[in-house]
PDB file of C-alpha atoms in Angstrom:
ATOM      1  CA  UNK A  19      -4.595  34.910 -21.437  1.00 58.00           C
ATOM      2  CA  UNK A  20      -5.603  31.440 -23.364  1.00 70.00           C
ATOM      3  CA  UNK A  21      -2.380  30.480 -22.856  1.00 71.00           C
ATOM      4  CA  UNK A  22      -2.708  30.737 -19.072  1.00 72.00           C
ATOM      5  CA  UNK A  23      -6.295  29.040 -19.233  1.00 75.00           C
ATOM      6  CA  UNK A  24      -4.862  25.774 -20.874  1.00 77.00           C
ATOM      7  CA  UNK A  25      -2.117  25.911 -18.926  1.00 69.00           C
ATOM      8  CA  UNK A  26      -3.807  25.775 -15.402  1.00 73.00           C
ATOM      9  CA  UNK A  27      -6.796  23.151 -17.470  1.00 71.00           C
ATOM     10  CA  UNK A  28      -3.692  20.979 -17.983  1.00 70.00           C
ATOM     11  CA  UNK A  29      -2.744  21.390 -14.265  1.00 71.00           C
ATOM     12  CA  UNK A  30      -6.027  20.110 -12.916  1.00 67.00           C
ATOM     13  CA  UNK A  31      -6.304  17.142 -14.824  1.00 70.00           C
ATOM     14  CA  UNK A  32      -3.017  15.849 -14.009  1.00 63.00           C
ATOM     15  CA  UNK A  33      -4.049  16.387 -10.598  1.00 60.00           C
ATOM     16  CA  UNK A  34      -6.962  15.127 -10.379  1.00 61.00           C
ATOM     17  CA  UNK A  35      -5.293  11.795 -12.276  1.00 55.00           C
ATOM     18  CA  UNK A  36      -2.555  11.715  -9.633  1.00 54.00           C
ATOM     19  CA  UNK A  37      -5.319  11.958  -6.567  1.00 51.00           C
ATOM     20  CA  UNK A  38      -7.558   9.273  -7.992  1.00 46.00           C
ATOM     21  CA  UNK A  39      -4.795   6.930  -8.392  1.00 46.00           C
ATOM     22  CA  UNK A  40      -3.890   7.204  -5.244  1.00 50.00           C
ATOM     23  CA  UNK A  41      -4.586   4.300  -3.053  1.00 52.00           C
ATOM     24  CA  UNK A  42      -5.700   5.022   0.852  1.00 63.00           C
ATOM     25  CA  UNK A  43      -4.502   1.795   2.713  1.00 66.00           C
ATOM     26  CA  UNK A  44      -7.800   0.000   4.833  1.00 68.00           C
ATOM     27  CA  UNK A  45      -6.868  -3.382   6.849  1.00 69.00           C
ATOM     28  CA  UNK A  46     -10.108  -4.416   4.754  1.00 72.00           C
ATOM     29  CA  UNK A  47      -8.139  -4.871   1.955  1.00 76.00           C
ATOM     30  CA  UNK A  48      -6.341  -7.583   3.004  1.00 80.00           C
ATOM     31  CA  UNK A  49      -8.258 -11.021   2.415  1.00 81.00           C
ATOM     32  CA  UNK A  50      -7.273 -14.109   3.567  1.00 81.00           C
ATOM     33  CA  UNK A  51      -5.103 -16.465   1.545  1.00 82.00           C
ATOM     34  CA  UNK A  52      -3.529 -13.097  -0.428  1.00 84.00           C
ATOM     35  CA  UNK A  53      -0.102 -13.740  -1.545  1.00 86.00           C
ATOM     36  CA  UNK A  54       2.701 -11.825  -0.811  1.00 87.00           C
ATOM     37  CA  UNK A  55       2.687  -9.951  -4.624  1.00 88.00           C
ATOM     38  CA  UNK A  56      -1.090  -8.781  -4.025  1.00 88.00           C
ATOM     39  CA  UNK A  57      -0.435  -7.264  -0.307  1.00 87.00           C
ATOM     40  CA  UNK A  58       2.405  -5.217  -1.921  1.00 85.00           C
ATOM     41  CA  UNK A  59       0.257  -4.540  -4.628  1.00 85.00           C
ATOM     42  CA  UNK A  60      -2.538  -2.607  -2.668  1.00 82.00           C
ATOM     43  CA  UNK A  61       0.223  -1.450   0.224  1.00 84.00           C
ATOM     44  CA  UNK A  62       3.976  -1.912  -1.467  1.00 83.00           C
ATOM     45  CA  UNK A  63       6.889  -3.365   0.472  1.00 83.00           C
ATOM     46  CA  UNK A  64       7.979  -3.036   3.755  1.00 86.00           C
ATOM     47  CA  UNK A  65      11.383  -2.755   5.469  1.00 87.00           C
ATOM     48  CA  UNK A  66       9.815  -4.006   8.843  1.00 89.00           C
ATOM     49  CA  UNK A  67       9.847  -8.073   8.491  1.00 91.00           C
ATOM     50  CA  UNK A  68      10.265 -10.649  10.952  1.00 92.00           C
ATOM     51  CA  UNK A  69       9.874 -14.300  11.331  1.00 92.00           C
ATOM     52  CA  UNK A  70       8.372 -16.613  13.950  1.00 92.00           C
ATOM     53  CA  UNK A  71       8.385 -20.460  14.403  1.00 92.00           C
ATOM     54  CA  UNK A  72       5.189 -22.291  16.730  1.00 89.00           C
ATOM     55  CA  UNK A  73       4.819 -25.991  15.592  1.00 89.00           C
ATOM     56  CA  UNK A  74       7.536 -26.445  13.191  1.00 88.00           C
ATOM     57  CA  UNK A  75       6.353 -23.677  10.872  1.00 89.00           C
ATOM     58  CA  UNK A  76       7.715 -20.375  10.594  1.00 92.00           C
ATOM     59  CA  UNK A  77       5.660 -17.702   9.769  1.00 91.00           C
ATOM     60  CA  UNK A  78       6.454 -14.218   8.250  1.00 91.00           C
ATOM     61  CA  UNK A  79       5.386 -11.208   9.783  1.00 91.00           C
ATOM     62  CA  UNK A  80       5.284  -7.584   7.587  1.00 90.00           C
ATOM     63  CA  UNK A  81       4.377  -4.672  10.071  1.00 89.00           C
ATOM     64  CA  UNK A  82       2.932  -1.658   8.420  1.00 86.00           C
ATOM     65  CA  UNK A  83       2.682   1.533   9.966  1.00 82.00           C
ATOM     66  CA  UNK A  84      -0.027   4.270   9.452  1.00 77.00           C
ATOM     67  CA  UNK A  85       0.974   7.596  10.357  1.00 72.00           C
ATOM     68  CA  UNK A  86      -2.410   8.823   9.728  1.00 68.00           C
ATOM     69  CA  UNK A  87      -4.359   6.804  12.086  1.00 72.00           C
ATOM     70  CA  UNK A  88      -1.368   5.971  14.551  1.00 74.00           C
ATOM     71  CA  UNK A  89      -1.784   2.221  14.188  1.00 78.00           C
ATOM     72  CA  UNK A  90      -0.053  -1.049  12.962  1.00 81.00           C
ATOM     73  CA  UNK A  91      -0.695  -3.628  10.464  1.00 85.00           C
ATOM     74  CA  UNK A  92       0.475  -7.138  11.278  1.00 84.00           C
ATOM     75  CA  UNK A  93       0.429  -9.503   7.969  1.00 88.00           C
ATOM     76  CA  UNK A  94       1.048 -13.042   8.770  1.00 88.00           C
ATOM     77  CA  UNK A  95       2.506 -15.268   5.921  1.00 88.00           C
ATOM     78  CA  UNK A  96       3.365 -19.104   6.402  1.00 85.00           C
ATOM     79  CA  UNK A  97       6.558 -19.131   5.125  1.00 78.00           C
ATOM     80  CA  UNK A  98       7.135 -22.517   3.017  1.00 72.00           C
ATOM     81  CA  UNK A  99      10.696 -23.955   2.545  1.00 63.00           C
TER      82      UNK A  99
END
């Protein structure tokens, strides 16, 4: 009976650790002037990237996609070469 007691103890606490770690993803996280390294930080990487040239500059776009909400991140990078 102890046993099962520590057992299911144990089992909450790494739960609860692996639900308050977990990051929900707000548009209000972004700031302006982020690098690349701290979007991926608070969101990770994305397979959906494209790139755009207006006035000689090309920019790079990284789409995210919330399945939650049903809506899409655009974040806009000025790619420098």
């Amino acid at each position: 009976m102890e046993r099962n007691r520590i057992h299911y103890v144990f089992l909450f606490i790494v739960l609860m650790l692996v639900f308050s770690s977990c990051h929900p993803r707000h548009v209000s996280d972004i700031k302006p002037n982020m690098t690349k390294e701290e979007v991926m930080s608070l969101w990770g990487t994305t397979d959906l990237i494209t790139y755009k040239t207006a006035d000689g500059k090309t920019f790079e776009i990284w789409e995210y996609h919330f399945s939650s909400t049903n809506s899409i991140c655009l974040v806009t990078f000025l790619k420098i070469e």
